PDB file of C-alpha atoms in Angstrom:
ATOM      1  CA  UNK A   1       0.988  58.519 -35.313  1.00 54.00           C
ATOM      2  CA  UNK A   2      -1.425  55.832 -34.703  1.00 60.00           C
ATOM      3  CA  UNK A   3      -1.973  54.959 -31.344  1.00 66.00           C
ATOM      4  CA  UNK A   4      -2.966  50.740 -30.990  1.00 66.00           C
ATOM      5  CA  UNK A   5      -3.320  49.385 -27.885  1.00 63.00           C
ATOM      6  CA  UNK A   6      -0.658  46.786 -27.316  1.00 56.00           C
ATOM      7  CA  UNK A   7      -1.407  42.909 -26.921  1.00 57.00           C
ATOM      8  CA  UNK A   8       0.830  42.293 -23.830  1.00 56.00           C
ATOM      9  CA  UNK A   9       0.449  38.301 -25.395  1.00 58.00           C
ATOM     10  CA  UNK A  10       2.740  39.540 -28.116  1.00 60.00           C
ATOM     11  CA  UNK A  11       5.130  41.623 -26.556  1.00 57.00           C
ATOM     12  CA  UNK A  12       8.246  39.362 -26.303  1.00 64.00           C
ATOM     13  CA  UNK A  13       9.116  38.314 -22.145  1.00 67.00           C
ATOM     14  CA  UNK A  14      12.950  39.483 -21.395  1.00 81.00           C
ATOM     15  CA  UNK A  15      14.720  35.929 -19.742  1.00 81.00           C
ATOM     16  CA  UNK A  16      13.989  37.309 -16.144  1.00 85.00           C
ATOM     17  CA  UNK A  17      10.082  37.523 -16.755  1.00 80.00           C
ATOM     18  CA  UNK A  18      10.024  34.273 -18.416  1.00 79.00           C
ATOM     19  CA  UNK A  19      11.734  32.586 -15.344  1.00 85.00           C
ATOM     20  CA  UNK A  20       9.644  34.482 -12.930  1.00 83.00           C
ATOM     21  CA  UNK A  21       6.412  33.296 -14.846  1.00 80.00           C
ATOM     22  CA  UNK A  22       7.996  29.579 -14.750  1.00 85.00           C
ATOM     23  CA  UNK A  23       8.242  29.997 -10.836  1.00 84.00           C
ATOM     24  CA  UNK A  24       4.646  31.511 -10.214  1.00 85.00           C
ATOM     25  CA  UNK A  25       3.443  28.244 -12.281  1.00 80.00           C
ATOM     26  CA  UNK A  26       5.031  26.013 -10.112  1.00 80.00           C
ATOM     27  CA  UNK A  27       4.231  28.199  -6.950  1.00 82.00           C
ATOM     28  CA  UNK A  28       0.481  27.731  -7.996  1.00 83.00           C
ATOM     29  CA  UNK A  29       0.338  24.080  -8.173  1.00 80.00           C
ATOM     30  CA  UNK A  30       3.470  23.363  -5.483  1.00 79.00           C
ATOM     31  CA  UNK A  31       0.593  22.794  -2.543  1.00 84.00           C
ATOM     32  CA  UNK A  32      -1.298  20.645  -4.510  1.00 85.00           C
ATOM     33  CA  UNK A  33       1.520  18.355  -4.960  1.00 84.00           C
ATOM     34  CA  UNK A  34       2.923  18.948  -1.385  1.00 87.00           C
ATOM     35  CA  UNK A  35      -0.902  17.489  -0.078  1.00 89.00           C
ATOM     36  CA  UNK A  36      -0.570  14.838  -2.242  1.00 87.00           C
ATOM     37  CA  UNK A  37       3.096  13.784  -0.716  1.00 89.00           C
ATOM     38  CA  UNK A  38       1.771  14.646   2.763  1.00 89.00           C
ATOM     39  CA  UNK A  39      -1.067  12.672   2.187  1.00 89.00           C
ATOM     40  CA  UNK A  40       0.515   9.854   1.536  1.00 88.00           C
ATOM     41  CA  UNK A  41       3.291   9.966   4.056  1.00 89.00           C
ATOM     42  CA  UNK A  42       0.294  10.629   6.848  1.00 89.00           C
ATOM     43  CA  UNK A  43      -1.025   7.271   5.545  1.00 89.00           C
ATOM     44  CA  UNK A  44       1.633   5.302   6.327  1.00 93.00           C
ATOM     45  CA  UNK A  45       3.434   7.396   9.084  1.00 95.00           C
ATOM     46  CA  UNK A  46      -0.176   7.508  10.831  1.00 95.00           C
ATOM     47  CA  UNK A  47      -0.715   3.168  10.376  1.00 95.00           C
ATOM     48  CA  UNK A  48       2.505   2.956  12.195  1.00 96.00           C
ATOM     49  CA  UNK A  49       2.245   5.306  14.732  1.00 97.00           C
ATOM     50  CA  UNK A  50      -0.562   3.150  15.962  1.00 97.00           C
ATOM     51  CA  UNK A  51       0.504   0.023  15.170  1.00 97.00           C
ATOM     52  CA  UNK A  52       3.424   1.153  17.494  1.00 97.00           C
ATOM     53  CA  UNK A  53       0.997   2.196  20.196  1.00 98.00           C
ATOM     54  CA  UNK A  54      -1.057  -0.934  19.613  1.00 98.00           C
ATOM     55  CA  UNK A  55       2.138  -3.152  20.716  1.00 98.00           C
ATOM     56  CA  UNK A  56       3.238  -0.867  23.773  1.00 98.00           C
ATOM     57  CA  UNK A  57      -0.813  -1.049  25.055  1.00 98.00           C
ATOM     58  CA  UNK A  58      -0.185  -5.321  24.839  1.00 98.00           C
ATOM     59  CA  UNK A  59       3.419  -4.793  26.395  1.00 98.00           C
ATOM     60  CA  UNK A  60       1.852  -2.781  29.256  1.00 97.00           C
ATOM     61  CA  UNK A  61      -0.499  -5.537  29.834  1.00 97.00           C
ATOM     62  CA  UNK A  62       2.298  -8.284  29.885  1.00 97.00           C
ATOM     63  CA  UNK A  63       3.219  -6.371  33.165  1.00 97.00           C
ATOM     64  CA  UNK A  64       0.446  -6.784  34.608  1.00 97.00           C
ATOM     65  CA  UNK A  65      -0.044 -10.098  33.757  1.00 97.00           C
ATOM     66  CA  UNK A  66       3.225 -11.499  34.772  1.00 96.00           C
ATOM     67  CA  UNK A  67       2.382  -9.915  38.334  1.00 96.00           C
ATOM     68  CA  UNK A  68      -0.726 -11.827  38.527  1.00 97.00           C
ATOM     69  CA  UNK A  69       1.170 -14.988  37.385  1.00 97.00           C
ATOM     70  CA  UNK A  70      -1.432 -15.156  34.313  1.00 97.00           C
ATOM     71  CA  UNK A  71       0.797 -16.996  32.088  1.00 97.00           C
ATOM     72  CA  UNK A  72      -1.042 -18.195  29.323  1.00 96.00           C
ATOM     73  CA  UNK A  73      -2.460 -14.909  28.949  1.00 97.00           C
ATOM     74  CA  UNK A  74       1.257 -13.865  28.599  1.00 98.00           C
ATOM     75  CA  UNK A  75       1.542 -16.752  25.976  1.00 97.00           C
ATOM     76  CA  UNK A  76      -1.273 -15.035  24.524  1.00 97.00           C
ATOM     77  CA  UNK A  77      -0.035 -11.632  24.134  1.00 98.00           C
ATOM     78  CA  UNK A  78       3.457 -12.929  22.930  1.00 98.00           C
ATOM     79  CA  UNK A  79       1.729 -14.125  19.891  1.00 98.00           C
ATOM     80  CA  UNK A  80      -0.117 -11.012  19.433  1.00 98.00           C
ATOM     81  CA  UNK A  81       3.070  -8.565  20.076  1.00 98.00           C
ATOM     82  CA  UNK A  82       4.125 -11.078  16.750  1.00 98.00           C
ATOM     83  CA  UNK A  83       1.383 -10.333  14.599  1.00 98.00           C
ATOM     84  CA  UNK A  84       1.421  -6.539  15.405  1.00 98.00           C
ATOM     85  CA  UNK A  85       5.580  -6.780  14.896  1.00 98.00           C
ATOM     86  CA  UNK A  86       5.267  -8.335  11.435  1.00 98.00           C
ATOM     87  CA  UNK A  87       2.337  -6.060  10.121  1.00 98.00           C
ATOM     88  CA  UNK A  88       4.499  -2.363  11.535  1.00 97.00           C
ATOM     89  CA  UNK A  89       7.565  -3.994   9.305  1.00 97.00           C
ATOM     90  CA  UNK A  90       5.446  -4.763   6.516  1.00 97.00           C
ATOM     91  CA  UNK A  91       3.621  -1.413   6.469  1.00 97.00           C
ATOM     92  CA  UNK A  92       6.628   0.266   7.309  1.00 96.00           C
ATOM     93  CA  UNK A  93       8.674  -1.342   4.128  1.00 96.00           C
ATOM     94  CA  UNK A  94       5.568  -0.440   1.695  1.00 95.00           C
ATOM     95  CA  UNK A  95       5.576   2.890   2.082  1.00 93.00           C
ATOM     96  CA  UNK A  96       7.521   4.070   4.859  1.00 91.00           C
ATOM     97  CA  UNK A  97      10.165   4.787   3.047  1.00 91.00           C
ATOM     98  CA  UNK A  98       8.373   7.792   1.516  1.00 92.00           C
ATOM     99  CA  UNK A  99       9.572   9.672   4.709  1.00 93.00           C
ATOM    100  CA  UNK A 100      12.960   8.282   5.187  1.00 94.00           C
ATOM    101  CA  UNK A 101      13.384   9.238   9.143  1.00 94.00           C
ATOM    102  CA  UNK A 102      10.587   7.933   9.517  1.00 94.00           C
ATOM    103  CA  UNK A 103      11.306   4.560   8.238  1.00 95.00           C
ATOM    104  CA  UNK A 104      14.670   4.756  10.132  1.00 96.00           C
ATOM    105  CA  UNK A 105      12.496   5.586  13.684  1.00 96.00           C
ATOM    106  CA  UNK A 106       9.909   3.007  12.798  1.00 97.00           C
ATOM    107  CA  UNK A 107      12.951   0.295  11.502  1.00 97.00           C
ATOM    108  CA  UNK A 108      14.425   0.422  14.777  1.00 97.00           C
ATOM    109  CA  UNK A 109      11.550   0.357  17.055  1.00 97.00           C
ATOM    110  CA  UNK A 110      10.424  -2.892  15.050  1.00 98.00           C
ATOM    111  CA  UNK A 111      14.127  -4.260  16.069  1.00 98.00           C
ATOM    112  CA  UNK A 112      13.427  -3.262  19.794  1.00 98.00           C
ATOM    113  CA  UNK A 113      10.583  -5.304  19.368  1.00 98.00           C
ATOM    114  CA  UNK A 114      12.331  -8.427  18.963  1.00 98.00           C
ATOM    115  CA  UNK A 115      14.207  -7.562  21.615  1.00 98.00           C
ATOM    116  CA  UNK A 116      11.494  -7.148  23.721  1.00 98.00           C
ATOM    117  CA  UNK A 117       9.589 -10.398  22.586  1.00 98.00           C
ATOM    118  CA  UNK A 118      12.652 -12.446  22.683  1.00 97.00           C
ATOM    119  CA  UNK A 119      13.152 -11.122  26.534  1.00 97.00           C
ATOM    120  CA  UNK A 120       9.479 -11.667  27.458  1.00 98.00           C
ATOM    121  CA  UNK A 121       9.494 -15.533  26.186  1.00 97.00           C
ATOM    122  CA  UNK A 122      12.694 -15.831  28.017  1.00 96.00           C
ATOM    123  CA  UNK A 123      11.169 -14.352  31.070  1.00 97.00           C
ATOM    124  CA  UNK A 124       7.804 -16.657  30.962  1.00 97.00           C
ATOM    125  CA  UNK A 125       9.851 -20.013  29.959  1.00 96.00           C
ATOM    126  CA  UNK A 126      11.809 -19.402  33.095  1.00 94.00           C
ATOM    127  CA  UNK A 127       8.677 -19.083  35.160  1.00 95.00           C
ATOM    128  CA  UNK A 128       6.415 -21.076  33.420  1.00 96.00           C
ATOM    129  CA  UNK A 129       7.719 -23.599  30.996  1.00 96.00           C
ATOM    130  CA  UNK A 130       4.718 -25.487  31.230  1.00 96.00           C
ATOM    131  CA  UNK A 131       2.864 -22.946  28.721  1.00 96.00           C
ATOM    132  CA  UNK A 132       4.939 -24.290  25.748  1.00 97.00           C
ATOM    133  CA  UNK A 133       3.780 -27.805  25.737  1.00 97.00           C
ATOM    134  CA  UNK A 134       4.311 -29.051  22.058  1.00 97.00           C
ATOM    135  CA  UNK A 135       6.008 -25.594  20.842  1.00 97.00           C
ATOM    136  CA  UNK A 136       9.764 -26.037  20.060  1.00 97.00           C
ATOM    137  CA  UNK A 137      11.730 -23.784  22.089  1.00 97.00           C
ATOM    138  CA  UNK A 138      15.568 -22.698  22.384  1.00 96.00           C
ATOM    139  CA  UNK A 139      17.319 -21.694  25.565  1.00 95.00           C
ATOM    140  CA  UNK A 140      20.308 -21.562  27.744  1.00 95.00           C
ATOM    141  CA  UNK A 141      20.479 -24.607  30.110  1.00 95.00           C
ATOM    142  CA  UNK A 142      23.433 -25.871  32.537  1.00 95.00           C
ATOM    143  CA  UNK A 143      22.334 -28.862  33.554  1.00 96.00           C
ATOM    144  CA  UNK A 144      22.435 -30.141  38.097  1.00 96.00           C
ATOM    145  CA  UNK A 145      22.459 -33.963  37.172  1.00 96.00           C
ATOM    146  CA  UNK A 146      23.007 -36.639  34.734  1.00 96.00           C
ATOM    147  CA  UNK A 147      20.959 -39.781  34.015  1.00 96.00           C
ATOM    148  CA  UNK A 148      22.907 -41.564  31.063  1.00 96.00           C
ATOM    149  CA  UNK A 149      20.167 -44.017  29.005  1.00 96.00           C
ATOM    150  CA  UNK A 150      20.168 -45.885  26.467  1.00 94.00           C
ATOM    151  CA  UNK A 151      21.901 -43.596  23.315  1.00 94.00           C
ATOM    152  CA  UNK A 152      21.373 -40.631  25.038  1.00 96.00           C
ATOM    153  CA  UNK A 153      21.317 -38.979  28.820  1.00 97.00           C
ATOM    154  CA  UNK A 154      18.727 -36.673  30.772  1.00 97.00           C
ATOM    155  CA  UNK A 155      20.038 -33.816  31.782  1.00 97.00           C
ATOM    156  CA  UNK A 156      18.066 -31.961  34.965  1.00 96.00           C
ATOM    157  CA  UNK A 157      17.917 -28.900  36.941  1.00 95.00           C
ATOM    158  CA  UNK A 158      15.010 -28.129  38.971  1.00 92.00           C
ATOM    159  CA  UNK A 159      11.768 -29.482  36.731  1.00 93.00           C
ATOM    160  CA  UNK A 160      13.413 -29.341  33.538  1.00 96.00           C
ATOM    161  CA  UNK A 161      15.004 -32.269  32.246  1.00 97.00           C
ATOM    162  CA  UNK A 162      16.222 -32.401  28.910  1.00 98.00           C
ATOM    163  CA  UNK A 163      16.646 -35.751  26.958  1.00 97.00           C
ATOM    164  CA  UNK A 164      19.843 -35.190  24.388  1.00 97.00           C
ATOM    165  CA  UNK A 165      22.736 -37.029  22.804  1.00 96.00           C
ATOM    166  CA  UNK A 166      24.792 -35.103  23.525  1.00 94.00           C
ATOM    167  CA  UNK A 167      24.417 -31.429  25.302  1.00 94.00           C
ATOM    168  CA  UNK A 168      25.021 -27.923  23.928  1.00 93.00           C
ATOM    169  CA  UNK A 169      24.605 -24.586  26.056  1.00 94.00           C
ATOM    170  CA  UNK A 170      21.949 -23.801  24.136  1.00 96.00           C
ATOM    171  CA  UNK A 171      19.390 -26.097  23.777  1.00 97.00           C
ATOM    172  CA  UNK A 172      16.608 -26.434  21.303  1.00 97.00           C
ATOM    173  CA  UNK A 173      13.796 -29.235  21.733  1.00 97.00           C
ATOM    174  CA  UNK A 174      10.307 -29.517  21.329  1.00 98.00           C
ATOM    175  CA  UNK A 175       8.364 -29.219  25.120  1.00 98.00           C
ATOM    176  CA  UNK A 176       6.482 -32.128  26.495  1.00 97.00           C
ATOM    177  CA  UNK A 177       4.948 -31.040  30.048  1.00 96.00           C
ATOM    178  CA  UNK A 178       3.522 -33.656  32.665  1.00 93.00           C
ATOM    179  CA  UNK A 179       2.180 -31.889  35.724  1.00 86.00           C
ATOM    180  CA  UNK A 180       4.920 -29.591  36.847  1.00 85.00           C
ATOM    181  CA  UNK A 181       7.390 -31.708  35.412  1.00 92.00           C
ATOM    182  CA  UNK A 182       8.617 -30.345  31.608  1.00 97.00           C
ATOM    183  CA  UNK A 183      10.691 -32.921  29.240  1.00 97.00           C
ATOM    184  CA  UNK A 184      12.773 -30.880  26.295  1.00 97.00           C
ATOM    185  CA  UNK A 185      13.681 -33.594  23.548  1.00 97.00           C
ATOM    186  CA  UNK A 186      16.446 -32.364  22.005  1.00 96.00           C
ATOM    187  CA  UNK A 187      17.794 -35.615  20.514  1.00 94.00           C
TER     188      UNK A 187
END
């Protein structure tokens, strides 16, 4: 008999080895592609974590602010808690979505957001409508008084005084302040 030493290359794999050979290839290069996906996730789950932080460190400061009765600084950081809103959607719609409870968490603190904002203009166009001069501006309004002109009235309570044809619980006019005295043309 002639002993040859066998090529294991040659010697057929039985169904079990070749599936076991499958799974160590994909074992082998299964972190690579993990980094990659983690990688990428981390880039955009990382942008919104701080874009998230970046809006509660402005909201903070609206506290503060509104103590101090700093109200265009409030104005201020209105517009910036808009511009940090709109970029954690955008990022958030880009690639969020590559870690879908992520994008769900990061979704719904961008509608608590509004929320927020919405509340905080409320808040400082109570206190300070003076700080919208020339911005147009929506809000609930029951009017103490009625001046009736010519094709329209004024409507007043306290030192707002809204000039409109006719008036709707919810006004929306563009804010023209004199002094302490604010005019909403909603005609």
């Amino acid at each position: 008999m002639d002993s040859q030493p066998i090529d294991i290359m040659e010697v057929p794999l039985t169904r079990t080895q070749a599936i076991l050979a499958k799974l160590k290839a994909v074992m082998t290069n299964a972190p690579k592609w993990i980094g990659i996906y983690l990688g990428l996730v981390g880039l955009f789950s990382f942008n919104c974590f701080i874009l998230e932080e970046s809006f509660q460190t402005v909201m903070f400061g609206s506290w503060g602010a509104f103590d101090a009765r700093e109200y265009r600084l409030i104005k201020r950081e209105i517009q910036t808690m808009e511009g940090l809103r709109t970029t954690l959607k955008v990022v958030n719609n880009v690639g969020g979505w590559l870690n879908p409870f992520g994008w769900v968490a990061y979704n719904g603190y961008v509608n608590a957001e509004r929320e927020y904002i919405d509340a905080l203009r409320a808040k400082l166009f109570a206190n300070a409508p003076e700080v919208f001069h020339g911005d147009v501006v929506s809000f609930s309004f029951v009017p103490q008084e009625e001046e009736p002109q010519d094709g329209y009235s004024l409507y007043k309570n306290g030192r707002i005084t809204v000039a409109a044809k006719t008036l709707q619980p919810v006004v929306t006019g563009r804010v023209t302040a004199n002094g302490q005295q604010v005019l909403i043309d909603a005609r």
